[in-house]
Amino acid sequence: MHIPPYHKKPSWQLFFAGAFIGGIIAYFILIYMYGTMYEELLAENLELSSQVNDLKEQNAALLQDKEDLSEKSEEPLTINSISVTIVDGERLKLDRLIEHQLEEMVKEQISHIIGQEISIIDKSDQLLQSTIENKGFTIDDFTYYFEVKKLTISMDLKIEIIPQLSN
């Protein structure tokens, strides 16, 4: 049995070329959709892992603080958690992953104050502010410095920082 030579007709050649180009375009669309989905999942995974780390640090500090307080009869107020927020990150065009990594680096830098008395931290707030502002945080060959915009000292320490790229 003989198969007709459709590949020689111009209309069939255009059909096959269009099908081939359409397949390539569909493949690139599929790769783009997969990439955006994977980026969102990666961001969510980083956020959840940082929450787990924060809760582990907070739990360890609170357990240590509870042991220390059982020895004392007076119960002073202590720092329970740290919240760092990057303000005006769009100015440097930071994406969410870099912002998240920078926030985690700042939290790790000052994580030793969890469980300390609020009155001690209140007396040394300039030291805490200087600690954040004078330390450079490096991600992907870029060094970021921060200016503390707002520092709220309570049981939950809240810090709002403005990023600055080093020269």
mmCIF file with all atom_site columns, C-alpha atoms in Angstrom:
data_model
loop_
_atom_site.group_PDB
_atom_site.id
_atom_site.type_symbol
_atom_site.label_atom_id
_atom_site.label_alt_id
_atom_site.label_comp_id
_atom_site.label_asym_id
_atom_site.label_entity_id
_atom_site.label_seq_id
_atom_site.pdbx_PDB_ins_code
_atom_site.Cartn_x
_atom_site.Cartn_y
_atom_site.Cartn_z
_atom_site.occupancy
_atom_site.B_iso_or_equiv
_atom_site.pdbx_formal_charge
_atom_site.auth_seq_id
_atom_site.auth_comp_id
_atom_site.auth_asym_id
_atom_site.auth_atom_id
_atom_site.pdbx_PDB_model_num
ATOM 1   C CA . MET A 1 1   ? 0.000  0.000  0.000  1.00 0.00 ? 1   MET A CA 1
ATOM 2   C CA . HIS A 1 2   ? 1.274  3.420  -0.927 1.00 0.00 ? 2   HIS A CA 1
ATOM 3   C CA . ILE A 1 3   ? 1.082  6.487  1.405  1.00 0.00 ? 3   ILE A CA 1
ATOM 4   C CA . PRO A 1 4   ? 0.268  9.681  -0.515 1.00 0.00 ? 4   PRO A CA 1
ATOM 5   C CA . PRO A 1 5   ? 3.095  12.284 -0.517 1.00 0.00 ? 5   PRO A CA 1
ATOM 6   C CA . TYR A 1 6   ? 1.300  15.000 1.485  1.00 0.00 ? 6   TYR A CA 1
ATOM 7   C CA . HIS A 1 7   ? 4.568  16.465 2.687  1.00 0.00 ? 7   HIS A CA 1
ATOM 8   C CA . LYS A 1 8   ? 5.221  17.898 -0.781 1.00 0.00 ? 8   LYS A CA 1
ATOM 9   C CA . LYS A 1 9   ? 2.051  20.009 -0.913 1.00 0.00 ? 9   LYS A CA 1
ATOM 10  C CA . PRO A 1 10  ? 2.493  23.614 0.349  1.00 0.00 ? 10  PRO A CA 1
ATOM 11  C CA . SER A 1 11  ? -0.743 23.545 2.361  1.00 0.00 ? 11  SER A CA 1
ATOM 12  C CA . TRP A 1 12  ? 0.409  20.462 4.284  1.00 0.00 ? 12  TRP A CA 1
ATOM 13  C CA . GLN A 1 13  ? 3.866  21.950 4.758  1.00 0.00 ? 13  GLN A CA 1
ATOM 14  C CA . LEU A 1 14  ? 2.284  25.047 6.333  1.00 0.00 ? 14  LEU A CA 1
ATOM 15  C CA . PHE A 1 15  ? 0.135  22.818 8.544  1.00 0.00 ? 15  PHE A CA 1
ATOM 16  C CA . PHE A 1 16  ? 3.144  20.826 9.795  1.00 0.00 ? 16  PHE A CA 1
ATOM 17  C CA . ALA A 1 17  ? 5.221  23.996 10.321 1.00 0.00 ? 17  ALA A CA 1
ATOM 18  C CA . GLY A 1 18  ? 2.349  25.603 12.263 1.00 0.00 ? 18  GLY A CA 1
ATOM 19  C CA . ALA A 1 19  ? 1.905  22.486 14.381 1.00 0.00 ? 19  ALA A CA 1
ATOM 20  C CA . PHE A 1 20  ? 5.638  22.420 15.147 1.00 0.00 ? 20  PHE A CA 1
ATOM 21  C CA . ILE A 1 21  ? 5.795  26.137 16.058 1.00 0.00 ? 21  ILE A CA 1
ATOM 22  C CA . GLY A 1 22  ? 2.594  25.805 18.114 1.00 0.00 ? 22  GLY A CA 1
ATOM 23  C CA . GLY A 1 23  ? 4.145  22.911 20.019 1.00 0.00 ? 23  GLY A CA 1
ATOM 24  C CA . ILE A 1 24  ? 7.230  24.996 20.787 1.00 0.00 ? 24  ILE A CA 1
ATOM 25  C CA . ILE A 1 25  ? 5.102  27.943 21.991 1.00 0.00 ? 25  ILE A CA 1
ATOM 26  C CA . ALA A 1 26  ? 2.970  25.606 24.132 1.00 0.00 ? 26  ALA A CA 1
ATOM 27  C CA . TYR A 1 27  ? 6.144  24.146 25.658 1.00 0.00 ? 27  TYR A CA 1
ATOM 28  C CA . PHE A 1 28  ? 7.448  27.607 26.620 1.00 0.00 ? 28  PHE A CA 1
ATOM 29  C CA . ILE A 1 29  ? 4.070  28.527 28.143 1.00 0.00 ? 29  ILE A CA 1
ATOM 30  C CA . LEU A 1 30  ? 4.145  25.303 30.152 1.00 0.00 ? 30  LEU A CA 1
ATOM 31  C CA . ILE A 1 31  ? 7.694  26.056 31.382 1.00 0.00 ? 31  ILE A CA 1
ATOM 32  C CA . TYR A 1 32  ? 6.665  29.617 32.387 1.00 0.00 ? 32  TYR A CA 1
ATOM 33  C CA . MET A 1 33  ? 3.610  28.397 34.300 1.00 0.00 ? 33  MET A CA 1
ATOM 34  C CA . TYR A 1 34  ? 5.666  25.737 36.064 1.00 0.00 ? 34  TYR A CA 1
ATOM 35  C CA . GLY A 1 35  ? 8.342  28.301 36.992 1.00 0.00 ? 35  GLY A CA 1
ATOM 36  C CA . THR A 1 36  ? 5.878  30.748 38.545 1.00 0.00 ? 36  THR A CA 1
ATOM 37  C CA . MET A 1 37  ? 4.169  27.950 40.453 1.00 0.00 ? 37  MET A CA 1
ATOM 38  C CA . TYR A 1 38  ? 7.519  26.665 41.716 1.00 0.00 ? 38  TYR A CA 1
ATOM 39  C CA . GLU A 1 39  ? 8.599  30.179 42.763 1.00 0.00 ? 39  GLU A CA 1
ATOM 40  C CA . GLU A 1 40  ? 5.419  30.614 44.812 1.00 0.00 ? 40  GLU A CA 1
ATOM 41  C CA . LEU A 1 41  ? 5.902  27.218 46.448 1.00 0.00 ? 41  LEU A CA 1
ATOM 42  C CA . LEU A 1 42  ? 9.524  28.054 47.232 1.00 0.00 ? 42  LEU A CA 1
ATOM 43  C CA . ALA A 1 43  ? 8.538  31.370 48.814 1.00 0.00 ? 43  ALA A CA 1
ATOM 44  C CA . GLU A 1 44  ? 5.847  29.653 50.884 1.00 0.00 ? 44  GLU A CA 1
ATOM 45  C CA . ASN A 1 45  ? 8.308  26.952 51.936 1.00 0.00 ? 45  ASN A CA 1
ATOM 46  C CA . LEU A 1 46  ? 10.872 29.556 53.042 1.00 0.00 ? 46  LEU A CA 1
ATOM 47  C CA . GLU A 1 47  ? 8.231  31.452 54.976 1.00 0.00 ? 47  GLU A CA 1
ATOM 48  C CA . LEU A 1 48  ? 6.992  28.336 56.742 1.00 0.00 ? 48  LEU A CA 1
ATOM 49  C CA . SER A 1 49  ? 10.512 27.175 57.580 1.00 0.00 ? 49  SER A CA 1
ATOM 50  C CA . SER A 1 50  ? 11.324 30.588 59.041 1.00 0.00 ? 50  SER A CA 1
ATOM 51  C CA . GLN A 1 51  ? 8.158  30.435 61.134 1.00 0.00 ? 51  GLN A CA 1
ATOM 52  C CA . VAL A 1 52  ? 9.215  27.017 62.396 1.00 0.00 ? 52  VAL A CA 1
ATOM 53  C CA . ASN A 1 53  ? 12.684 28.354 63.259 1.00 0.00 ? 53  ASN A CA 1
ATOM 54  C CA . ASP A 1 54  ? 11.173 31.367 65.020 1.00 0.00 ? 54  ASP A CA 1
ATOM 55  C CA . LEU A 1 55  ? 8.864  29.151 67.025 1.00 0.00 ? 55  LEU A CA 1
ATOM 56  C CA . LYS A 1 56  ? 11.717 26.809 67.972 1.00 0.00 ? 56  LYS A CA 1
ATOM 57  C CA . GLU A 1 57  ? 13.881 29.732 69.123 1.00 0.00 ? 57  GLU A CA 1
ATOM 58  C CA . GLN A 1 58  ? 10.971 31.293 70.941 1.00 0.00 ? 58  GLN A CA 1
ATOM 59  C CA . ASN A 1 59  ? 10.099 27.997 72.598 1.00 0.00 ? 59  ASN A CA 1
ATOM 60  C CA . ALA A 1 60  ? 13.700 27.392 73.700 1.00 0.00 ? 60  ALA A CA 1
ATOM 61  C CA . ALA A 1 61  ? 14.024 30.923 75.054 1.00 0.00 ? 61  ALA A CA 1
ATOM 62  C CA . LEU A 1 62  ? 10.711 30.740 76.855 1.00 0.00 ? 62  LEU A CA 1
ATOM 63  C CA . LEU A 1 63  ? 11.535 27.376 78.381 1.00 0.00 ? 63  LEU A CA 1
ATOM 64  C CA . GLN A 1 64  ? 14.847 28.744 79.592 1.00 0.00 ? 64  GLN A CA 1
ATOM 65  C CA . ASP A 1 65  ? 13.090 31.840 80.898 1.00 0.00 ? 65  ASP A CA 1
ATOM 66  C CA . LYS A 1 66  ? 10.486 29.703 82.667 1.00 0.00 ? 66  LYS A CA 1
ATOM 67  C CA . GLU A 1 67  ? 13.230 27.774 84.437 1.00 0.00 ? 67  GLU A CA 1
ATOM 68  C CA . ASP A 1 68  ? 14.887 31.035 85.458 1.00 0.00 ? 68  ASP A CA 1
ATOM 69  C CA . LEU A 1 69  ? 11.603 32.506 86.674 1.00 0.00 ? 69  LEU A CA 1
ATOM 70  C CA . SER A 1 70  ? 10.771 29.491 88.792 1.00 0.00 ? 70  SER A CA 1
ATOM 71  C CA . GLU A 1 71  ? 13.848 30.362 90.855 1.00 0.00 ? 71  GLU A CA 1
ATOM 72  C CA . LYS A 1 72  ? 12.718 33.969 91.273 1.00 0.00 ? 72  LYS A CA 1
ATOM 73  C CA . SER A 1 73  ? 9.621  35.090 93.107 1.00 0.00 ? 73  SER A CA 1
ATOM 74  C CA . GLU A 1 74  ? 9.153  38.287 91.063 1.00 0.00 ? 74  GLU A CA 1
ATOM 75  C CA . GLU A 1 75  ? 8.040  37.962 87.473 1.00 0.00 ? 75  GLU A CA 1
ATOM 76  C CA . PRO A 1 76  ? 9.443  40.762 85.250 1.00 0.00 ? 76  PRO A CA 1
ATOM 77  C CA . LEU A 1 77  ? 8.183  41.267 81.712 1.00 0.00 ? 77  LEU A CA 1
ATOM 78  C CA . THR A 1 78  ? 10.382 39.684 79.074 1.00 0.00 ? 78  THR A CA 1
ATOM 79  C CA . ILE A 1 79  ? 10.764 39.792 75.303 1.00 0.00 ? 79  ILE A CA 1
ATOM 80  C CA . ASN A 1 80  ? 8.800  36.885 73.808 1.00 0.00 ? 80  ASN A CA 1
ATOM 81  C CA . SER A 1 81  ? 9.254  37.378 70.069 1.00 0.00 ? 81  SER A CA 1
ATOM 82  C CA . ILE A 1 82  ? 10.918 39.562 67.471 1.00 0.00 ? 82  ILE A CA 1
ATOM 83  C CA . SER A 1 83  ? 9.155  40.954 64.421 1.00 0.00 ? 83  SER A CA 1
ATOM 84  C CA . VAL A 1 84  ? 11.258 42.556 61.673 1.00 0.00 ? 84  VAL A CA 1
ATOM 85  C CA . THR A 1 85  ? 9.627  44.416 58.770 1.00 0.00 ? 85  THR A CA 1
ATOM 86  C CA . ILE A 1 86  ? 11.468 45.855 55.794 1.00 0.00 ? 86  ILE A CA 1
ATOM 87  C CA . VAL A 1 87  ? 9.925  49.172 54.803 1.00 0.00 ? 87  VAL A CA 1
ATOM 88  C CA . ASP A 1 88  ? 10.408 50.656 51.329 1.00 0.00 ? 88  ASP A CA 1
ATOM 89  C CA . GLY A 1 89  ? 12.002 47.508 49.881 1.00 0.00 ? 89  GLY A CA 1
ATOM 90  C CA . GLU A 1 90  ? 10.531 48.384 46.496 1.00 0.00 ? 90  GLU A CA 1
ATOM 91  C CA . ARG A 1 91  ? 12.990 51.263 46.217 1.00 0.00 ? 91  ARG A CA 1
ATOM 92  C CA . LEU A 1 92  ? 15.869 48.791 45.833 1.00 0.00 ? 92  LEU A CA 1
ATOM 93  C CA . LYS A 1 93  ? 13.661 46.391 43.844 1.00 0.00 ? 93  LYS A CA 1
ATOM 94  C CA . LEU A 1 94  ? 14.097 43.588 46.372 1.00 0.00 ? 94  LEU A CA 1
ATOM 95  C CA . ASP A 1 95  ? 12.041 40.531 45.635 1.00 0.00 ? 95  ASP A CA 1
ATOM 96  C CA . ARG A 1 96  ? 10.172 38.659 48.348 1.00 0.00 ? 96  ARG A CA 1
ATOM 97  C CA . LEU A 1 97  ? 12.818 35.977 48.799 1.00 0.00 ? 97  LEU A CA 1
ATOM 98  C CA . ILE A 1 98  ? 15.645 38.446 49.406 1.00 0.00 ? 98  ILE A CA 1
ATOM 99  C CA . GLU A 1 99  ? 13.455 40.493 51.773 1.00 0.00 ? 99  GLU A CA 1
ATOM 100 C CA . HIS A 1 100 ? 12.641 37.333 53.678 1.00 0.00 ? 100 HIS A CA 1
ATOM 101 C CA . GLN A 1 101 ? 16.304 36.298 53.893 1.00 0.00 ? 101 GLN A CA 1
ATOM 102 C CA . LEU A 1 102 ? 17.318 39.767 55.105 1.00 0.00 ? 102 LEU A CA 1
ATOM 103 C CA . GLU A 1 103 ? 14.594 39.764 57.779 1.00 0.00 ? 103 GLU A CA 1
ATOM 104 C CA . GLU A 1 104 ? 15.805 36.352 58.968 1.00 0.00 ? 104 GLU A CA 1
ATOM 105 C CA . MET A 1 105 ? 19.425 37.563 59.099 1.00 0.00 ? 105 MET A CA 1
ATOM 106 C CA . VAL A 1 106 ? 18.427 40.555 61.235 1.00 0.00 ? 106 VAL A CA 1
ATOM 107 C CA . LYS A 1 107 ? 16.392 38.295 63.540 1.00 0.00 ? 107 LYS A CA 1
ATOM 108 C CA . GLU A 1 108 ? 19.351 35.941 63.941 1.00 0.00 ? 108 GLU A CA 1
ATOM 109 C CA . GLN A 1 109 ? 21.619 38.904 64.722 1.00 0.00 ? 109 GLN A CA 1
ATOM 110 C CA . ILE A 1 110 ? 19.441 40.023 67.645 1.00 0.00 ? 110 ILE A CA 1
ATOM 111 C CA . SER A 1 111 ? 17.876 36.682 68.672 1.00 0.00 ? 111 SER A CA 1
ATOM 112 C CA . HIS A 1 112 ? 19.840 36.717 71.943 1.00 0.00 ? 112 HIS A CA 1
ATOM 113 C CA . ILE A 1 113 ? 17.422 39.282 73.414 1.00 0.00 ? 113 ILE A CA 1
ATOM 114 C CA . ILE A 1 114 ? 14.493 36.838 73.480 1.00 0.00 ? 114 ILE A CA 1
ATOM 115 C CA . GLY A 1 115 ? 13.783 36.077 77.111 1.00 0.00 ? 115 GLY A CA 1
ATOM 116 C CA . GLN A 1 116 ? 15.533 39.167 78.482 1.00 0.00 ? 116 GLN A CA 1
ATOM 117 C CA . GLU A 1 117 ? 13.712 41.700 80.589 1.00 0.00 ? 117 GLU A CA 1
ATOM 118 C CA . ILE A 1 118 ? 12.062 44.582 78.794 1.00 0.00 ? 118 ILE A CA 1
ATOM 119 C CA . SER A 1 119 ? 13.590 47.112 81.186 1.00 0.00 ? 119 SER A CA 1
ATOM 120 C CA . ILE A 1 120 ? 17.125 45.982 80.230 1.00 0.00 ? 120 ILE A CA 1
ATOM 121 C CA . ILE A 1 121 ? 16.345 46.190 76.519 1.00 0.00 ? 121 ILE A CA 1
ATOM 122 C CA . ASP A 1 122 ? 14.695 49.580 77.020 1.00 0.00 ? 122 ASP A CA 1
ATOM 123 C CA . LYS A 1 123 ? 17.826 50.946 78.652 1.00 0.00 ? 123 LYS A CA 1
ATOM 124 C CA . SER A 1 124 ? 20.014 49.668 75.824 1.00 0.00 ? 124 SER A CA 1
ATOM 125 C CA . ASP A 1 125 ? 17.774 50.516 72.862 1.00 0.00 ? 125 ASP A CA 1
ATOM 126 C CA . GLN A 1 126 ? 20.485 52.657 71.241 1.00 0.00 ? 126 GLN A CA 1
ATOM 127 C CA . LEU A 1 127 ? 22.858 49.686 71.433 1.00 0.00 ? 127 LEU A CA 1
ATOM 128 C CA . LEU A 1 128 ? 20.262 47.472 69.768 1.00 0.00 ? 128 LEU A CA 1
ATOM 129 C CA . GLN A 1 129 ? 19.682 50.081 67.064 1.00 0.00 ? 129 GLN A CA 1
ATOM 130 C CA . SER A 1 130 ? 23.439 50.474 66.493 1.00 0.00 ? 130 SER A CA 1
ATOM 131 C CA . THR A 1 131 ? 23.829 46.703 66.270 1.00 0.00 ? 131 THR A CA 1
ATOM 132 C CA . ILE A 1 132 ? 21.373 46.564 63.391 1.00 0.00 ? 132 ILE A CA 1
ATOM 133 C CA . GLU A 1 133 ? 22.593 49.692 61.607 1.00 0.00 ? 133 GLU A CA 1
ATOM 134 C CA . ASN A 1 134 ? 26.336 48.954 61.758 1.00 0.00 ? 134 ASN A CA 1
ATOM 135 C CA . LYS A 1 135 ? 26.220 45.348 60.582 1.00 0.00 ? 135 LYS A CA 1
ATOM 136 C CA . GLY A 1 136 ? 26.318 44.597 56.854 1.00 0.00 ? 136 GLY A CA 1
ATOM 137 C CA . PHE A 1 137 ? 24.219 41.690 55.621 1.00 0.00 ? 137 PHE A CA 1
ATOM 138 C CA . THR A 1 138 ? 25.476 40.019 52.426 1.00 0.00 ? 138 THR A CA 1
ATOM 139 C CA . ILE A 1 139 ? 23.253 38.147 49.976 1.00 0.00 ? 139 ILE A CA 1
ATOM 140 C CA . ASP A 1 140 ? 24.308 37.243 46.420 1.00 0.00 ? 140 ASP A CA 1
ATOM 141 C CA . ASP A 1 141 ? 27.417 39.489 46.454 1.00 0.00 ? 141 ASP A CA 1
ATOM 142 C CA . PHE A 1 142 ? 25.367 42.511 47.564 1.00 0.00 ? 142 PHE A CA 1
ATOM 143 C CA . THR A 1 143 ? 25.838 43.999 51.025 1.00 0.00 ? 143 THR A CA 1
ATOM 144 C CA . TYR A 1 144 ? 22.816 45.606 52.613 1.00 0.00 ? 144 TYR A CA 1
ATOM 145 C CA . TYR A 1 145 ? 22.837 48.023 55.533 1.00 0.00 ? 145 TYR A CA 1
ATOM 146 C CA . PHE A 1 146 ? 19.737 49.084 57.410 1.00 0.00 ? 146 PHE A CA 1
ATOM 147 C CA . GLU A 1 147 ? 18.445 52.220 59.038 1.00 0.00 ? 147 GLU A CA 1
ATOM 148 C CA . VAL A 1 148 ? 16.044 51.610 61.913 1.00 0.00 ? 148 VAL A CA 1
ATOM 149 C CA . LYS A 1 149 ? 12.876 53.556 61.207 1.00 0.00 ? 149 LYS A CA 1
ATOM 150 C CA . LYS A 1 150 ? 10.829 52.380 64.177 1.00 0.00 ? 150 LYS A CA 1
ATOM 151 C CA . LEU A 1 151 ? 11.710 50.341 67.254 1.00 0.00 ? 151 LEU A CA 1
ATOM 152 C CA . THR A 1 152 ? 8.862  49.230 69.510 1.00 0.00 ? 152 THR A CA 1
ATOM 153 C CA . ILE A 1 153 ? 9.930  47.557 72.725 1.00 0.00 ? 153 ILE A CA 1
ATOM 154 C CA . SER A 1 154 ? 7.240  45.472 74.376 1.00 0.00 ? 154 SER A CA 1
ATOM 155 C CA . MET A 1 155 ? 6.730  41.767 74.951 1.00 0.00 ? 155 MET A CA 1
ATOM 156 C CA . ASP A 1 156 ? 6.845  41.509 71.161 1.00 0.00 ? 156 ASP A CA 1
ATOM 157 C CA . LEU A 1 157 ? 9.807  43.521 69.862 1.00 0.00 ? 157 LEU A CA 1
ATOM 158 C CA . LYS A 1 158 ? 8.830  45.178 66.564 1.00 0.00 ? 158 LYS A CA 1
ATOM 159 C CA . ILE A 1 159 ? 11.458 46.671 64.289 1.00 0.00 ? 159 ILE A CA 1
ATOM 160 C CA . GLU A 1 160 ? 10.847 48.507 61.017 1.00 0.00 ? 160 GLU A CA 1
ATOM 161 C CA . ILE A 1 161 ? 13.989 48.936 58.934 1.00 0.00 ? 161 ILE A CA 1
ATOM 162 C CA . ILE A 1 162 ? 14.846 50.711 55.683 1.00 0.00 ? 162 ILE A CA 1
ATOM 163 C CA . PRO A 1 163 ? 17.359 48.863 53.452 1.00 0.00 ? 163 PRO A CA 1
ATOM 164 C CA . GLN A 1 164 ? 20.328 50.617 51.886 1.00 0.00 ? 164 GLN A CA 1
ATOM 165 C CA . LEU A 1 165 ? 22.677 49.051 49.375 1.00 0.00 ? 165 LEU A CA 1
ATOM 166 C CA . SER A 1 166 ? 26.368 49.566 50.115 1.00 0.00 ? 166 SER A CA 1
ATOM 167 C CA . ASN A 1 167 ? 28.512 51.333 47.530 1.00 0.00 ? 167 ASN A CA 1
#
